[in-house]
mmCIF file of C-alpha atoms in Angstrom:
data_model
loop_
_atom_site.group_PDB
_atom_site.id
_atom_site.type_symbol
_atom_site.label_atom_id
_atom_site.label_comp_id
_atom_site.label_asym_id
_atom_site.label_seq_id
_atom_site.Cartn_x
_atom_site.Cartn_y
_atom_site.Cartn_z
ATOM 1 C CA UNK A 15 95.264 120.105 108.959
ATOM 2 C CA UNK A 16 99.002 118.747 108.446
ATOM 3 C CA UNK A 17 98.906 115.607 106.267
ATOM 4 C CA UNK A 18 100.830 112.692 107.493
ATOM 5 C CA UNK A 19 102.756 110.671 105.089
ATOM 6 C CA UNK A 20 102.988 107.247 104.865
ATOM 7 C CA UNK A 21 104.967 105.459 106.931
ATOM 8 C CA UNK A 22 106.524 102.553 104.578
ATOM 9 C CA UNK A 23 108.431 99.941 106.711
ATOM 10 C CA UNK A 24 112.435 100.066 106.111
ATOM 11 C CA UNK A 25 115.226 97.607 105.390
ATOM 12 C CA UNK A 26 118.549 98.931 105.913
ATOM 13 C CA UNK A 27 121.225 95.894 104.852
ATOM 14 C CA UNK A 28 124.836 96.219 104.059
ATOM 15 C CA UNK A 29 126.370 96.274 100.555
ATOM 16 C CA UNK A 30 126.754 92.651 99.605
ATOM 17 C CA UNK A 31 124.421 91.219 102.079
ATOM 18 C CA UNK A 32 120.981 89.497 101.061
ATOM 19 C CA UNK A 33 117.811 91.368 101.678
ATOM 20 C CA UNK A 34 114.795 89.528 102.435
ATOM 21 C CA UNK A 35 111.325 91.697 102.123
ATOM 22 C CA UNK A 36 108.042 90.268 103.104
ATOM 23 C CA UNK A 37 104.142 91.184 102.613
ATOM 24 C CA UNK A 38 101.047 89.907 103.581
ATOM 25 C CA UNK A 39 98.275 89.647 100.708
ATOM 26 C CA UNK A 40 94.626 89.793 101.659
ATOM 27 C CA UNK A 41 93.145 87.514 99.396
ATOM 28 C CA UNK A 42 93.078 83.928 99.249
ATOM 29 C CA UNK A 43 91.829 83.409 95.439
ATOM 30 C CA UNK A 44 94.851 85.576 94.110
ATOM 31 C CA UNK A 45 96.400 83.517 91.816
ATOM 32 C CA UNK A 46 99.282 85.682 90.656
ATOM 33 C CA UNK A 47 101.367 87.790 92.426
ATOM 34 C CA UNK A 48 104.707 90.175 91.032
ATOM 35 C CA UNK A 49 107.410 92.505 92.872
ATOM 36 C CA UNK A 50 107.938 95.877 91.607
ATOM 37 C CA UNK A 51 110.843 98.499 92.254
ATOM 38 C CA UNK A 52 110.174 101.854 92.488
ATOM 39 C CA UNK A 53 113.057 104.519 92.375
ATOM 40 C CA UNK A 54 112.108 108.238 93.446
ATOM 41 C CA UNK A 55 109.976 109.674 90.386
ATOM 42 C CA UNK A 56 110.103 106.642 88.690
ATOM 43 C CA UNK A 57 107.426 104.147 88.347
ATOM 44 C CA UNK A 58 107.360 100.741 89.477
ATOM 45 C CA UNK A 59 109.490 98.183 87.295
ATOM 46 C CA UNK A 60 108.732 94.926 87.132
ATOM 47 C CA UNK A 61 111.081 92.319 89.350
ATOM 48 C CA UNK A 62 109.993 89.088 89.361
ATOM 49 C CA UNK A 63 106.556 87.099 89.084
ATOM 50 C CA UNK A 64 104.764 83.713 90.426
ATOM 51 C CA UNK A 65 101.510 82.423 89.770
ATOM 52 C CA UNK A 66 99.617 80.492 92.699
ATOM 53 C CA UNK A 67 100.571 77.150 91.737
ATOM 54 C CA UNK A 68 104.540 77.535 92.366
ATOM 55 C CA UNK A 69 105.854 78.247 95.931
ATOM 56 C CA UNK A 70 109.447 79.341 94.655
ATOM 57 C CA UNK A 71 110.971 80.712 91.413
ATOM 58 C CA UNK A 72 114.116 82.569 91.365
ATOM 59 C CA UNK A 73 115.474 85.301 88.778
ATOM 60 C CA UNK A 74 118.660 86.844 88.570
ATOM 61 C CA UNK A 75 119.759 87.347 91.773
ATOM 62 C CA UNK A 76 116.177 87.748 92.985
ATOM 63 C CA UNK A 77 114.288 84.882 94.894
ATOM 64 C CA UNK A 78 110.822 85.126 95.415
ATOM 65 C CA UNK A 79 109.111 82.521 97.583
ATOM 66 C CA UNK A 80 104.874 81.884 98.392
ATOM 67 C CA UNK A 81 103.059 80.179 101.260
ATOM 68 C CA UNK A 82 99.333 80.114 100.377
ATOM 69 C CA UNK A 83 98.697 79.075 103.542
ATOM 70 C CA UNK A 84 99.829 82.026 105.513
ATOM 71 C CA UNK A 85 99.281 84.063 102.385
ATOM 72 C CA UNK A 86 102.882 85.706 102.687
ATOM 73 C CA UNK A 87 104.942 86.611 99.585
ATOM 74 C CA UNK A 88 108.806 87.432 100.382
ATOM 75 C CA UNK A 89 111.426 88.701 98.033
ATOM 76 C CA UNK A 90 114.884 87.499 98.179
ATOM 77 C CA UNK A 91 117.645 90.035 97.076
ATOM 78 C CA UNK A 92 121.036 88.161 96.919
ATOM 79 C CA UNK A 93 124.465 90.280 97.782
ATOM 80 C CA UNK A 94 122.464 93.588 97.505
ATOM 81 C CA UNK A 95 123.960 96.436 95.866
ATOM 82 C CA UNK A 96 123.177 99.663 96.322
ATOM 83 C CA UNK A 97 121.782 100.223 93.012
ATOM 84 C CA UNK A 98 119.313 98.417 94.654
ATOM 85 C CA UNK A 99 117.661 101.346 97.079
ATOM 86 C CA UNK A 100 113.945 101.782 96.496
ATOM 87 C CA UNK A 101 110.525 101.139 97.362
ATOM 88 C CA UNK A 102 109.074 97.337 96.902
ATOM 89 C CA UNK A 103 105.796 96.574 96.222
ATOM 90 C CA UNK A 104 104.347 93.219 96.268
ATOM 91 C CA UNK A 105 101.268 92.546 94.078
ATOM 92 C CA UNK A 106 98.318 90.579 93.746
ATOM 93 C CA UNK A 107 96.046 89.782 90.838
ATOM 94 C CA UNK A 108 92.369 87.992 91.822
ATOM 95 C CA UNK A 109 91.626 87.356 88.219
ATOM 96 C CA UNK A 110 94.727 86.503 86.036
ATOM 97 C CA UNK A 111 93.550 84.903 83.243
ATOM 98 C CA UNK A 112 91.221 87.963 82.649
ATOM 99 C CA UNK A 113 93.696 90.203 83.157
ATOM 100 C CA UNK A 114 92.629 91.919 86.125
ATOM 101 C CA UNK A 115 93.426 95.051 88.403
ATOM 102 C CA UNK A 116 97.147 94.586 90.489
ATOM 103 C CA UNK A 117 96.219 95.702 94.223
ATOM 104 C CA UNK A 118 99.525 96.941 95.864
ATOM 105 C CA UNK A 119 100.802 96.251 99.077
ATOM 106 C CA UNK A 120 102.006 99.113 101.303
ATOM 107 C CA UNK A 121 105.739 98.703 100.402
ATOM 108 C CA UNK A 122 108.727 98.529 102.005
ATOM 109 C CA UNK A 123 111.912 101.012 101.509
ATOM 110 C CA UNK A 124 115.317 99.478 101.329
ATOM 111 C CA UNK A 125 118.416 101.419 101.919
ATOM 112 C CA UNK A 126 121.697 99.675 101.434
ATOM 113 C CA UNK A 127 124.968 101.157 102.681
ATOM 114 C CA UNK A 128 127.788 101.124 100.858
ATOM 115 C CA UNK B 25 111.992 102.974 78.479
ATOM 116 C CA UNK B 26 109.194 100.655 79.550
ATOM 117 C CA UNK B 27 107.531 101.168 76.458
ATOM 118 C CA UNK B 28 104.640 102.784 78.494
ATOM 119 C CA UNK B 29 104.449 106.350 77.276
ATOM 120 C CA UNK B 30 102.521 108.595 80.326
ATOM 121 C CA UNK B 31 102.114 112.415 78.854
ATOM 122 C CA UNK B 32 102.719 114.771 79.812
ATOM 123 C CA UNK B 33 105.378 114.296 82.738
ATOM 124 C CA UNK B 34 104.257 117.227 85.503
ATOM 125 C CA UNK B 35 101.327 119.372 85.367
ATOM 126 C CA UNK B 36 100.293 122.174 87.726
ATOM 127 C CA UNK B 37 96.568 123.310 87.698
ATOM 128 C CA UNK B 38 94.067 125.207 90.035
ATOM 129 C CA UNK B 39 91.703 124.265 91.970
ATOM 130 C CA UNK B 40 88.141 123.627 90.028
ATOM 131 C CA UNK B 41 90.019 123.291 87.071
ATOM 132 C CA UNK B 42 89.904 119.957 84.573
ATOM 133 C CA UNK B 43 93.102 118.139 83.186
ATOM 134 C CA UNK B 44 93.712 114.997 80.428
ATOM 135 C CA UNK B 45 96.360 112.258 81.146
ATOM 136 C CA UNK B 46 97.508 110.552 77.999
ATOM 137 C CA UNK B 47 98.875 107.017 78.253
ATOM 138 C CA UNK B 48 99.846 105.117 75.145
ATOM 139 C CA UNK B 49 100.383 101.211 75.733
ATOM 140 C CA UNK B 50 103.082 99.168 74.925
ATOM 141 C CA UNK B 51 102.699 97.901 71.451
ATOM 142 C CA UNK B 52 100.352 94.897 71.568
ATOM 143 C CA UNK B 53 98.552 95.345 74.654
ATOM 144 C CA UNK B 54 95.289 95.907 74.648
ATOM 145 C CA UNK B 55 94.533 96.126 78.401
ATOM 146 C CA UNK B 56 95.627 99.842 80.247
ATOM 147 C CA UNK B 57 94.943 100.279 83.512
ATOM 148 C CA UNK B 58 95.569 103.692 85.525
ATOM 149 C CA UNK B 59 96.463 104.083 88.764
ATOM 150 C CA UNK B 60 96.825 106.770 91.409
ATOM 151 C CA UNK B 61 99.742 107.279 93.875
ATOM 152 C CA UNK B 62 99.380 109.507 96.813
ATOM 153 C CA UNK B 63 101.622 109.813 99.957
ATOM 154 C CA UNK B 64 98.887 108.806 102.232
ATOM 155 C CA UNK B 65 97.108 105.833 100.251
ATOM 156 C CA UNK B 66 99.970 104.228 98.069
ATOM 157 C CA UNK B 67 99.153 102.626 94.859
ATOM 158 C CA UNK B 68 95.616 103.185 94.122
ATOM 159 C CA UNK B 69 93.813 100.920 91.594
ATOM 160 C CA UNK B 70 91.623 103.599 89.229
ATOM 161 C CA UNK B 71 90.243 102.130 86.263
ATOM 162 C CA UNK B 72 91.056 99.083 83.670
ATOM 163 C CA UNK B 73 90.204 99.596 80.005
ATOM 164 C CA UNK B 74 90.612 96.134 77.561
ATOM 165 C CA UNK B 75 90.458 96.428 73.845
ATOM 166 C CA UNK B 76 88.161 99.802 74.294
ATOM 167 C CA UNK B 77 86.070 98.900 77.218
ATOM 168 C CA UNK B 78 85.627 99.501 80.530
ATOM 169 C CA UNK B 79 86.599 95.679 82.803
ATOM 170 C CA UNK B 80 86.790 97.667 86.293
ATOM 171 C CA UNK B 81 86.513 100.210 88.661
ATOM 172 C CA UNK B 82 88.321 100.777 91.964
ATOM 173 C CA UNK B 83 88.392 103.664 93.936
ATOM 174 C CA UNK B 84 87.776 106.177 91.398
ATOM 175 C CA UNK B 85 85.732 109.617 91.631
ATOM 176 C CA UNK B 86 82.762 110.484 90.130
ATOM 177 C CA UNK B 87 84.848 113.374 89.385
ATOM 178 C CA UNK B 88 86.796 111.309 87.061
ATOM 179 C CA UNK B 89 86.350 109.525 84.065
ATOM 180 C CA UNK B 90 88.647 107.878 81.249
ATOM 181 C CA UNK B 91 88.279 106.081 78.214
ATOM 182 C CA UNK B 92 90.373 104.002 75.671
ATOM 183 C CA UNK B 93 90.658 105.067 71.969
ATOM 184 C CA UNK B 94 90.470 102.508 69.000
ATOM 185 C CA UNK B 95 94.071 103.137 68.971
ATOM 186 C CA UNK B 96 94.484 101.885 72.475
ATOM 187 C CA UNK B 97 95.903 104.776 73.919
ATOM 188 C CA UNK B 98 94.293 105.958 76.823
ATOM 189 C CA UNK B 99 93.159 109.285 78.292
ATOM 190 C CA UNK B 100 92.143 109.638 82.272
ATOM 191 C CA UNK B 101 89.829 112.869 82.597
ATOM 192 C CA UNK B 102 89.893 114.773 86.144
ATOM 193 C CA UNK B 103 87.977 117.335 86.881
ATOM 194 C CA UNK B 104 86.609 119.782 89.673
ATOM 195 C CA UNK B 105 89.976 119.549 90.927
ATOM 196 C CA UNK B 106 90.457 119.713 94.255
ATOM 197 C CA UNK B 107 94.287 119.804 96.313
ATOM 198 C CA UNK B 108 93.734 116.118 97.135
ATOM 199 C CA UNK B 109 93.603 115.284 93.755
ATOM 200 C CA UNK B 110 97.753 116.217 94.054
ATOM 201 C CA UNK B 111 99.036 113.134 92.987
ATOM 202 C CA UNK B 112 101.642 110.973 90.493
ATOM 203 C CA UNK B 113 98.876 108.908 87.791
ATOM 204 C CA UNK B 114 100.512 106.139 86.375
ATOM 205 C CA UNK B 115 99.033 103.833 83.880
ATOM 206 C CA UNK B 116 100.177 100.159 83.049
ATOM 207 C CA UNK B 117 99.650 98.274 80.005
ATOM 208 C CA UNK B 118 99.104 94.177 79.801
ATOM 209 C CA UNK B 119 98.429 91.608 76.745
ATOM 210 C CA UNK B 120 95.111 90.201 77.328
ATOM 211 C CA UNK B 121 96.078 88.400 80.291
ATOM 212 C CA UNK B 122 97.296 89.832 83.341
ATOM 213 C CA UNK B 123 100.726 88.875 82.662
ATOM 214 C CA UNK B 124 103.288 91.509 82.317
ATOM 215 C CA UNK B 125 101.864 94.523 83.692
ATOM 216 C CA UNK B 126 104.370 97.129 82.572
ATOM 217 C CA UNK B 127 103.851 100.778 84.345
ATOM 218 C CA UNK B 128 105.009 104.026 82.328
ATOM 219 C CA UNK B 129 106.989 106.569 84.105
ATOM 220 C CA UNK B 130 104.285 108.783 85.481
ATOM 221 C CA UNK B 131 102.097 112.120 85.216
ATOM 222 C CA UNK B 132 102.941 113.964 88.086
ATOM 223 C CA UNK B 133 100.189 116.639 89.440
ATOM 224 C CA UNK B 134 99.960 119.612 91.530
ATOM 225 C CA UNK B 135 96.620 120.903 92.702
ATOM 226 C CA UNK B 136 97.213 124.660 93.675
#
């Protein structure tokens, strides 16, 4: 039969305005959590971290913000560019300190317009 | 350069055929994990390796199999391949703790 893609939620912003992305996580005892990029035939790059003991930490032009108690991760994108247009992942790690396996989020594609 | 190094970039194979990814870590690490990306299921979880030895499974085939060298590079093993097996397989590379996963740039194959 056909295969169906998958359906990644979009973002379309205008140049220069700030992007906001969100995900749910599943689990409650991950205590470390990253964004990643991903162009077309590129893998992910690395955007920002935050363990589970911070709610906010920011990075160049890049906000990321955590509320364990709704377990929702956002990422902030300040006066997006469109050098910015990819797929985001968020990330969770259960065991951190053991350096354990990253489960990905579905991911969200976002298009800026120049 | 992520200092991940995934060869070799594309590969196109047949069906029942069997195929080795190479991944070499960044300098240091000692953790590689590998990690399947398909249209339908996203980022996959595979296998993690540290220092030589298995930590964990995910959703990996019986089919499949990988193992990490004294050298630390790493070499993921399909087999029996099937169309659905049409994937990109990256692998990432940590220090001992699970900060600063860094993905390579991808083996991209094509079950025909």
């Amino acid at each position: 039969g056909e295969s169906v893609g998958l359906h990644l939620p979009t973002l379309s912003v205008q140049e220069g305005d700030n992007s906001i992305i969100n995900c749910a996580y599943s689990n409650s005892a991950s205590d470390y959590f990253i964004w990643y990029k991903q162009e077309s035939g590129k893998g992910p790059q690395f955007i920002i971290d935050i363990r589970s003991n911070m709610d906010k930490r920011q990075g160049q032009r890049v906000t990321v913000l955590l509320n364990k108690t709704v377990k929702h991760l956002s990422l902030q994108i300040a006066a997006t560019q469109p050098g910015d247009s990819a797929v985001y992942f968020c990330a969770e790690n259960t065991d951190y300190n053991q350096g354990g396996k990253l489960i990905f989020g579905q991911g969200t594609e976002l298009s800026v317009k120049p | 350069d992520s200092g991940v190094t995934q060869t070799p970039k594309h590969l196109i194979t047949a069906t029942g055929q069997r195929v080795t990814l190479r991944c070499s870590p960044r300098s240091g690490d000692l953790s590689v994990y590998w990690y399947q990306q398909s249209l339908d299921q996203g980022l996959q979880f595979l296998i993690h390796y540290y220092n030589g030895e298995e930590r964990a499974k995910g959703n990996i085939l019986e089919r499949f199999s990988a193992q990490q060298f004294p050298d630390l590079h790493s070499e993921l093993n399909l087999s029996s391949l099937e169309l659905g097996d049409s994937a990109l397989y990256f692998c990432a590379s940590s220090p001992r703790t699970g900060y600063g996963y860094t993905f390579g740039s991808g083996t991209r194959l094509t079950v025909v």
